[in-house]
Amino acid sequence: MKKLVDAIRNLVVGLFTTGKHLGRHAVTLQYPTQKWEMPERSRGIVVLLSDKESGELNCTVCMLCMRACPTGAITIEFEKDEKGKRILKDFIVDNGICCFCGLCEEACNFAAIKMAGKYEFSTEDRETLIWHQDRLQEIGRGVPYEKPVRKKPAAKPAAEPPNAGDGPAAAESAQPEVTAVANPPGDAVITKPGQPAESRPAPEPPARPDENPIEGDDGKSAEDQK
Amino acid sequence: MSEAQGLHTKEFTLNVGPHHPSTHGVCRFVLQMEGEVITSVTPVIGYLHRALEKICENRTYEQIIPITDRFEYCTAMSCNMGFSLATEKLAGLEVPERAEYLRVIMLELNRIASHLIWFGTTSLDLGAITPFLYGFREREDILDMFEMTCGQRLTFNYIRPGGVSKDIPKAFIPVCKKFLDAFSAKVDDYERVLTENPIFIARNKDVGILKPETAIAYSVSGPSLRASGVKYDLRRDDPYSIYDRFDFEIPTRENGDCYDRYIVRIREMRESAKIVRQAIEQIPEGPIRSKVKMNFKPPAGEVYCRVENSRGEMGFYIQSVGEKMPLRVKMRGGSYNQLQVMPVLCVGHKIADLVAIMASMDIIMPDVDR
Ligand code: SF4
Ligand code: SF4
């Protein structure tokens, strides 16, 4: 009998606890009409930032973001002008394989790429998740950002002599047009044999996203990196 | 009994899962049933295998951190932490003081968040819906704090080799204090709804008793082990980071049944809140990350580092050959051993108890399969 009374009492205590919520207002947001305010650091989709005055992209084609990306979501296509300066042809982000880690934003020294607090990019087709430069730039307009204060003014990429790099970079600058395409790191599985430690060969440069052929060119920006 | 009435029962095979509402993740059980009583359990795993350890072999150490987020997404901070600790040990990196405190704050908040998921899903598995909503309500506050700090709610990529990725924003400490102040009363609420609830007790008491010897033999760790009376917590027994500076208790219980596992986890949430409060009070100013080169190359060697996460010991083994990518990464999660011990716990119980036992062990499948 006492057990029964106890049981009922405990059930009532539980019921009372839930009952406290009866008079509360609902906190539900009616999504498409009402929207949650995203925090400032929120990591949504990758956008490209433009200069506030000129409207030009901040990107200097240093390729650091492409190398930092763990999934190979970023592809940068560029060509070189006669001075050897790289000119951006297309900046492609595959939102379908981006894992929203934010490493590209951290790698960039020029405030050119950012993860904006935007999240509405669902489509019906996987192909349309691949965004090109114009779209990335468009969605990036109006995204607030701070231009980093640079110790050395941005003379670096422009002042590069045509054949500064040696090795693969020099070989490439001889060609009129260079297109660098990021291999998704997954491909590298094949190039890396599971050999014992001593006999393991050095990694093959072209297959790695962070060791793309133009390494010699921007050793400097790699040092800028924190 | 049935034969006395002229009826014959035959053992039969019952498949539970792989997509079943009460299996946490994509787990499948093949049960041998004698009527309603389980005579053997065979867990079938592998449905969530994503080859993450293999993927790690083709990434630099920095790039692996976002991948560790996917190992065990309920407590991704501890995965970040385990891998960072191992990398730091391998590469000899220093961690600034402030970063250590930030790590502890995040790890413990994440432990609370994970226990809240467990609290919600356990009660849901047993048929109670209200606690689920309560648990996820408070978890939401914690996730908001994470999002405010690192920008994501589940896949943080926050704790890095050599420190943490970002300092906490100014608003963090007031928000966190407010949360902690309210949290104790919230846990009281949870307890009022479940702890003394006669239905909950009937479903959990003396169900799935895990004996300490069995637990140790199966390498069960974490709250499930402590509920069996073994006081073993890596935060105290093998202190990493700065856990030796905080004053907290390690809750244990003796019976090792589902109810005890429940009590231990509830009390752990309170202890974690205590640690966060201490850390917030002591946190010094200073840098949050030591200088780490991009694509750093740790010297050749191997290392194993472990942290205590909400499901037990989470260990990372890294083998390096002095390149910027590890040769091998192996991760040990608590859930695997807890799943292994399920057959021992379930035999002789009714099929409905399988759900209760699974829920109380707090198994999540991505931690088992990787
Ligand atoms: S790191 Fe920045 S500047 Fe360099 S290529 Fe990427 S977006 Fe452009
Ligand atoms: S967020 Fe991460 S995965 Fe996505 S593009 Fe940037 S680096 Fe690559």
Coordinates of N, CA, C and O in Angstrom, one line a residue, chain B residues 37-150:
Chain B
V37 N 11.9 -14.4 -24.4 CA 13.2 -14.3 -23.7 C 14.3 -14.5 -24.7 O 14.3 -15.3 -25.6
I38 N 15.3 -13.6 -24.5 CA 16.5 -13.7 -25.4 C 17.4 -14.8 -25.0 O 17.8 -14.9 -23.8
T39 N 17.8 -15.6 -25.9 CA 18.8 -16.6 -25.6 C 20.2 -16.3 -26.1 O 21.2 -16.8 -25.6
S40 N 20.2 -15.6 -27.2 CA 21.6 -15.1 -27.6 C 21.4 -13.9 -28.5 O 20.4 -13.6 -29.1
V41 N 22.5 -13.1 -28.4 CA 22.5 -11.8 -29.2 C 23.7 -11.7 -30.0 O 24.8 -12.0 -29.5
T42 N 23.6 -11.4 -31.3 CA 24.7 -11.2 -32.1 C 24.7 -9.8 -32.7 O 23.8 -9.5 -33.6
P43 N 25.5 -8.9 -32.3 CA 25.5 -7.6 -32.9 C 26.2 -7.7 -34.3 O 27.2 -8.3 -34.4
V44 N 25.6 -7.0 -35.2 CA 26.2 -7.0 -36.6 C 26.6 -5.5 -36.8 O 25.7 -4.6 -36.8
I45 N 27.8 -5.3 -37.0 CA 28.3 -3.9 -37.2 C 28.8 -3.7 -38.6 O 29.0 -4.6 -39.3
G46 N 29.2 -2.5 -38.8 CA 29.8 -2.2 -40.1 C 29.0 -1.3 -41.0 O 29.4 -0.9 -42.1
Y47 N 27.7 -1.0 -40.6 CA 26.9 -0.3 -41.5 C 27.3 1.2 -41.6 O 26.9 1.9 -42.5
L48 N 28.0 1.6 -40.6 CA 28.4 3.1 -40.6 C 29.9 3.2 -40.9 O 30.5 4.2 -40.6
H49 N 30.5 2.2 -41.4 CA 32.0 2.3 -41.7 C 32.2 3.3 -42.8 O 31.7 3.1 -43.9
R50 N 33.1 4.2 -42.5 CA 33.4 5.3 -43.5 C 34.9 5.3 -43.8 O 35.3 6.3 -44.4
A51 N 35.6 4.4 -43.3 CA 37.1 4.3 -43.6 C 37.8 5.5 -43.2 O 38.7 6.0 -43.9
L52 N 37.4 6.1 -42.1 CA 37.9 7.4 -41.7 C 39.4 7.2 -41.3 O 40.2 8.1 -41.5
E53 N 39.8 6.1 -40.7 CA 41.2 5.9 -40.3 C 42.0 5.9 -41.6 O 43.2 6.4 -41.6
K54 N 41.5 5.3 -42.6 CA 42.3 5.2 -43.9 C 42.4 6.6 -44.5 O 43.5 7.0 -45.0
I55 N 41.3 7.4 -44.4 CA 41.3 8.7 -44.9 C 42.4 9.6 -44.2 O 43.1 10.4 -44.8
C56 N 42.5 9.3 -42.9 CA 43.5 10.1 -42.1 C 44.9 9.9 -42.6 O 45.7 10.8 -42.4
E57 N 45.2 8.8 -43.3 CA 46.5 8.5 -43.7 C 46.9 9.4 -44.9 O 48.1 9.5 -45.3
N58 N 45.9 10.1 -45.5 CA 46.2 10.9 -46.6 C 46.0 12.4 -46.3 O 45.7 13.2 -47.2
R59 N 46.0 12.7 -45.1 CA 45.7 14.1 -44.7 C 46.9 14.6 -43.8 O 47.5 13.8 -43.1
T60 N 47.1 15.9 -43.8 CA 48.1 16.4 -42.8 C 47.4 16.4 -41.5 O 46.2 16.3 -41.3
Y61 N 48.3 16.6 -40.5 CA 47.8 16.5 -39.1 C 46.6 17.5 -38.9 O 45.7 17.3 -38.2
E62 N 46.8 18.7 -39.4 CA 45.8 19.7 -39.3 C 44.5 19.3 -40.0 O 43.4 19.6 -39.5
Q63 N 44.7 18.7 -41.1 CA 43.5 18.3 -41.9 C 42.7 17.2 -41.2 O 41.6 16.9 -41.6
I64 N 43.4 16.4 -40.4 CA 42.7 15.3 -39.8 C 41.7 15.7 -38.7 O 40.7 15.1 -38.5
I65 N 42.0 16.9 -38.1 CA 41.1 17.3 -37.0 C 39.7 17.4 -37.4 O 38.8 16.8 -36.7
P66 N 39.3 18.0 -38.6 CA 37.9 18.0 -39.0 C 37.4 16.6 -39.2 O 36.2 16.3 -39.1
I67 N 38.3 15.6 -39.5 CA 37.8 14.3 -39.8 C 37.6 13.6 -38.4 O 36.6 12.8 -38.3
T68 N 38.4 13.9 -37.4 CA 38.1 13.3 -36.1 C 36.7 13.7 -35.6 O 36.1 13.0 -34.8
D69 N 36.3 14.9 -36.0 CA 34.9 15.3 -35.6 C 33.9 14.3 -36.0 O 32.9 14.1 -35.3
R70 N 34.2 13.5 -37.0 CA 33.2 12.6 -37.5 C 33.3 11.2 -36.9 O 32.5 10.3 -37.1
F71 N 34.4 11.0 -36.1 CA 34.5 9.7 -35.4 C 33.4 9.5 -34.5 O 32.8 8.4 -34.5
E72 N 33.2 10.5 -33.7 CA 32.2 10.3 -32.6 C 31.5 11.6 -32.4 O 31.9 12.4 -31.7
Y73 N 30.4 11.8 -33.2 CA 30.0 13.2 -33.3 C 29.2 13.7 -32.1 O 28.9 14.9 -32.0
C74 N 28.9 12.8 -31.1 CA 28.2 13.3 -29.9 C 29.2 14.1 -29.1 O 28.9 15.0 -28.3
T75 N 30.5 13.7 -29.0 CA 31.5 14.4 -28.3 C 32.7 14.7 -29.2 O 33.8 14.2 -28.9
A76 N 32.5 15.5 -30.2 CA 33.5 15.7 -31.1 C 34.7 16.4 -30.5 O 35.9 16.3 -30.9
M77 N 34.5 17.2 -29.5 CA 35.6 17.9 -28.8 C 36.6 16.9 -28.3 O 37.8 17.1 -28.4
S78 N 36.1 15.8 -27.7 CA 37.1 14.9 -27.1 C 37.9 14.2 -28.2 O 39.0 13.8 -28.0
C79 N 37.3 14.0 -29.4 CA 38.0 13.4 -30.5 C 39.1 14.4 -30.9 O 40.2 14.0 -31.1
N80 N 38.7 15.7 -31.1 CA 39.7 16.7 -31.4 C 40.8 16.7 -30.4 O 42.0 16.7 -30.7
M81 N 40.4 16.6 -29.1 CA 41.4 16.6 -28.0 C 42.3 15.4 -28.1 O 43.5 15.6 -27.9
G82 N 41.8 14.2 -28.2 CA 42.6 13.0 -28.2 C 43.6 13.1 -29.3 O 44.8 12.8 -29.1
F83 N 43.2 13.5 -30.5 CA 44.1 13.6 -31.6 C 45.2 14.7 -31.4 O 46.3 14.5 -31.7
S84 N 44.7 15.8 -30.9 CA 45.7 16.9 -30.7 C 46.7 16.5 -29.6 O 47.9 16.8 -29.8
L85 N 46.2 15.9 -28.6 CA 47.2 15.4 -27.5 C 48.2 14.5 -28.1 O 49.4 14.7 -27.8
A86 N 47.8 13.6 -28.9 CA 48.7 12.6 -29.5 C 49.7 13.3 -30.4 O 50.9 13.1 -30.4
T87 N 49.2 14.2 -31.2 CA 50.1 15.0 -32.1 C 51.1 15.8 -31.3 O 52.2 15.9 -31.7
E88 N 50.6 16.5 -30.3 CA 51.5 17.3 -29.5 C 52.6 16.5 -28.9 O 53.7 16.9 -28.8
K89 N 52.2 15.3 -28.4 CA 53.2 14.4 -27.8 C 54.2 14.0 -28.8 O 55.4 14.0 -28.6
L90 N 53.7 13.7 -30.0 CA 54.6 13.3 -31.1 C 55.5 14.4 -31.5 O 56.7 14.2 -31.7
A91 N 55.0 15.6 -31.7 CA 55.7 16.7 -32.3 C 56.3 17.6 -31.2 O 57.1 18.5 -31.6
G92 N 56.1 17.3 -30.0 CA 56.6 18.1 -28.9 C 56.1 19.5 -28.9 O 56.9 20.5 -28.7
L93 N 54.8 19.7 -29.1 CA 54.3 21.1 -29.1 C 53.9 21.5 -27.7 O 53.4 20.7 -26.9
E94 N 54.0 22.8 -27.5 CA 53.6 23.3 -26.2 C 52.1 23.8 -26.4 O 51.7 24.2 -27.4
V95 N 51.4 23.8 -25.3 CA 50.1 24.4 -25.3 C 50.0 25.5 -24.3 O 50.3 25.3 -23.1
P96 N 49.6 26.7 -24.7 CA 49.5 27.8 -23.8 C 48.4 27.5 -22.7 O 47.5 26.7 -22.9
E97 N 48.7 28.2 -21.6 CA 47.8 28.0 -20.4 C 46.3 28.3 -20.7 O 45.4 27.5 -20.4
R98 N 46.1 29.4 -21.4 CA 44.7 29.7 -21.6 C 44.0 28.7 -22.5 O 42.8 28.3 -22.3
A99 N 44.8 28.1 -23.4 CA 44.2 27.1 -24.3 C 43.8 25.9 -23.5 O 42.8 25.3 -23.8
E100 N 44.6 25.5 -22.5 CA 44.3 24.4 -21.7 C 42.9 24.6 -21.0 O 42.1 23.7 -20.9
Y101 N 42.7 25.8 -20.5 CA 41.5 26.0 -19.8 C 40.3 26.0 -20.8 O 39.3 25.4 -20.5
L102 N 40.5 26.6 -21.9 CA 39.5 26.6 -22.9 C 39.1 25.2 -23.3 O 38.0 24.8 -23.5
R103 N 40.2 24.4 -23.4 CA 39.9 23.0 -23.8 C 39.1 22.3 -22.7 O 38.1 21.6 -23.1
V104 N 39.4 22.5 -21.5 CA 38.7 21.8 -20.4 C 37.2 22.3 -20.4 O 36.3 21.5 -20.3
I105 N 37.0 23.6 -20.6 CA 35.7 24.1 -20.6 C 34.9 23.4 -21.7 O 33.8 22.9 -21.5
M106 N 35.4 23.4 -22.9 CA 34.7 22.8 -24.0 C 34.5 21.3 -23.9 O 33.4 20.8 -24.2
L107 N 35.5 20.6 -23.4 CA 35.4 19.2 -23.2 C 34.3 18.9 -22.2 O 33.4 18.0 -22.5
E108 N 34.2 19.6 -21.1 CA 33.2 19.3 -20.1 C 31.8 19.7 -20.6 O 30.8 19.0 -20.4
L109 N 31.7 20.8 -21.3 CA 30.4 21.2 -21.8 C 30.0 20.2 -22.8 O 28.8 19.8 -22.9
N110 N 30.9 19.7 -23.6 CA 30.6 18.6 -24.6 C 30.1 17.3 -23.9 O 29.2 16.6 -24.4
R111 N 30.8 17.1 -22.8 CA 30.4 15.9 -22.0 C 28.9 16.0 -21.5 O 28.1 15.1 -21.7
I112 N 28.6 17.2 -21.1 CA 27.2 17.4 -20.6 C 26.3 17.3 -21.8 O 25.2 16.6 -21.7
A113 N 26.6 17.9 -22.9 CA 25.8 17.8 -24.1 C 25.6 16.4 -24.5 O 24.4 15.9 -24.9
S114 N 26.6 15.6 -24.5 CA 26.5 14.2 -24.9 C 25.6 13.4 -23.9 O 24.8 12.6 -24.3
H115 N 25.8 13.7 -22.6 CA 25.0 13.0 -21.6 C 23.5 13.4 -21.8 O 22.6 12.6 -21.5
L116 N 23.3 14.6 -22.2 CA 21.9 15.1 -22.4 C 21.3 14.3 -23.6 O 20.1 14.0 -23.5
I117 N 22.1 14.1 -24.6 CA 21.5 13.3 -25.7 C 21.2 11.9 -25.2 O 20.1 11.4 -25.4
W118 N 22.1 11.3 -24.4 CA 21.8 10.0 -23.8 C 20.6 10.1 -23.0 O 19.7 9.2 -23.1
F119 N 20.4 11.1 -22.2 CA 19.3 11.2 -21.3 C 18.0 11.2 -22.1 O 17.0 10.5 -21.8
G120 N 18.0 12.1 -23.1 CA 16.8 12.2 -24.0 C 16.5 10.9 -24.7 O 15.4 10.4 -24.6
T121 N 17.5 10.3 -25.3 CA 17.2 9.1 -26.1 C 16.9 7.9 -25.2 O 16.0 7.0 -25.6
T122 N 17.5 7.8 -24.1 CA 17.2 6.7 -23.2 C 15.7 6.7 -22.8 O 15.0 5.7 -22.8
S123 N 15.3 7.9 -22.4 CA 13.9 8.0 -21.9 C 13.0 7.8 -23.1 O 11.9 7.2 -23.0
L124 N 13.4 8.2 -24.3 CA 12.6 8.0 -25.5 C 12.5 6.5 -25.8 O 11.4 6.0 -26.1
D125 N 13.6 5.8 -25.6 CA 13.5 4.4 -25.9 C 12.6 3.7 -24.9 O 12.0 2.6 -25.2
L126 N 12.5 4.2 -23.7 CA 11.6 3.6 -22.7 C 10.2 4.1 -22.8 O 9.4 3.8 -21.9
G127 N 10.0 5.0 -23.7 CA 8.6 5.5 -23.9 C 8.2 6.8 -23.3 O 7.1 7.2 -23.4
A128 N 9.2 7.5 -22.7 CA 8.9 8.8 -22.2 C 9.4 9.9 -23.1 O 10.5 9.9 -23.5
I129 N 8.5 10.7 -23.5 CA 8.9 11.7 -24.5 C 9.3 13.1 -23.8 O 10.2 13.7 -24.3
T130 N 8.7 13.4 -22.7 CA 9.1 14.7 -22.1 C 10.6 14.9 -21.8 O 11.1 15.9 -22.2
P131 N 11.2 13.9 -21.2 CA 12.6 14.1 -20.9 C 13.5 14.3 -22.1 O 14.5 15.0 -22.1
F132 N 13.1 13.7 -23.2 CA 13.8 13.9 -24.5 C 13.8 15.4 -24.8 O 14.8 16.0 -25.1
L133 N 12.6 16.1 -24.7 CA 12.6 17.5 -25.0 C 13.4 18.3 -24.0 O 14.1 19.2 -24.4
Y134 N 13.4 17.9 -22.7 CA 14.2 18.6 -21.7 C 15.6 18.5 -22.1 O 16.4 19.5 -22.0
G135 N 16.1 17.3 -22.3 CA 17.5 17.1 -22.6 C 17.9 17.9 -23.8 O 19.0 18.6 -23.7
F136 N 17.2 17.9 -24.8 CA 17.6 18.6 -26.0 C 17.5 20.1 -25.9 O 18.2 20.9 -26.5
R137 N 16.6 20.6 -25.0 CA 16.5 22.0 -24.7 C 17.8 22.5 -24.1 O 18.3 23.5 -24.6
E138 N 18.3 21.8 -23.1 CA 19.6 22.3 -22.5 C 20.7 22.1 -23.4 O 21.7 22.9 -23.5
R139 N 20.7 21.0 -24.2 CA 21.8 20.8 -25.1 C 21.9 21.9 -26.1 O 23.0 22.3 -26.5
E140 N 20.7 22.4 -26.5 CA 20.7 23.5 -27.4 C 21.5 24.7 -26.9 O 22.2 25.4 -27.7
D141 N 21.3 25.0 -25.6 CA 22.1 26.1 -25.0 C 23.6 25.9 -25.2 O 24.4 26.8 -25.5
I142 N 24.0 24.6 -24.9 CA 25.4 24.3 -25.0 C 25.9 24.5 -26.5 O 26.9 25.0 -26.8
L143 N 25.1 23.9 -27.4 CA 25.5 24.0 -28.8 C 25.6 25.5 -29.3 O 26.4 25.8 -30.1
D144 N 24.7 26.3 -28.7 CA 24.8 27.7 -29.1 C 26.1 28.3 -28.6 O 26.7 29.1 -29.3
M145 N 26.5 27.9 -27.4 CA 27.8 28.4 -26.9 C 29.0 27.9 -27.9 O 29.9 28.6 -28.1
F146 N 28.9 26.7 -28.3 CA 29.9 26.2 -29.2 C 29.9 26.9 -30.5 O 30.9 27.3 -31.1
E147 N 28.7 27.2 -31.0 CA 28.6 27.9 -32.3 C 29.1 29.3 -32.2 O 29.8 29.8 -33.1
M148 N 28.9 29.9 -31.0 CA 29.4 31.2 -30.8 C 30.9 31.3 -30.8 O 31.5 32.2 -31.2
T149 N 31.5 30.2 -30.3 CA 32.9 30.1 -30.2 C 33.6 29.7 -31.5 O 34.5 30.3 -32.0
C150 N 33.2 28.6 -32.0 CA 33.9 28.0 -33.1 C 33.1 28.0 -34.4 O 33.7 27.7 -35.5

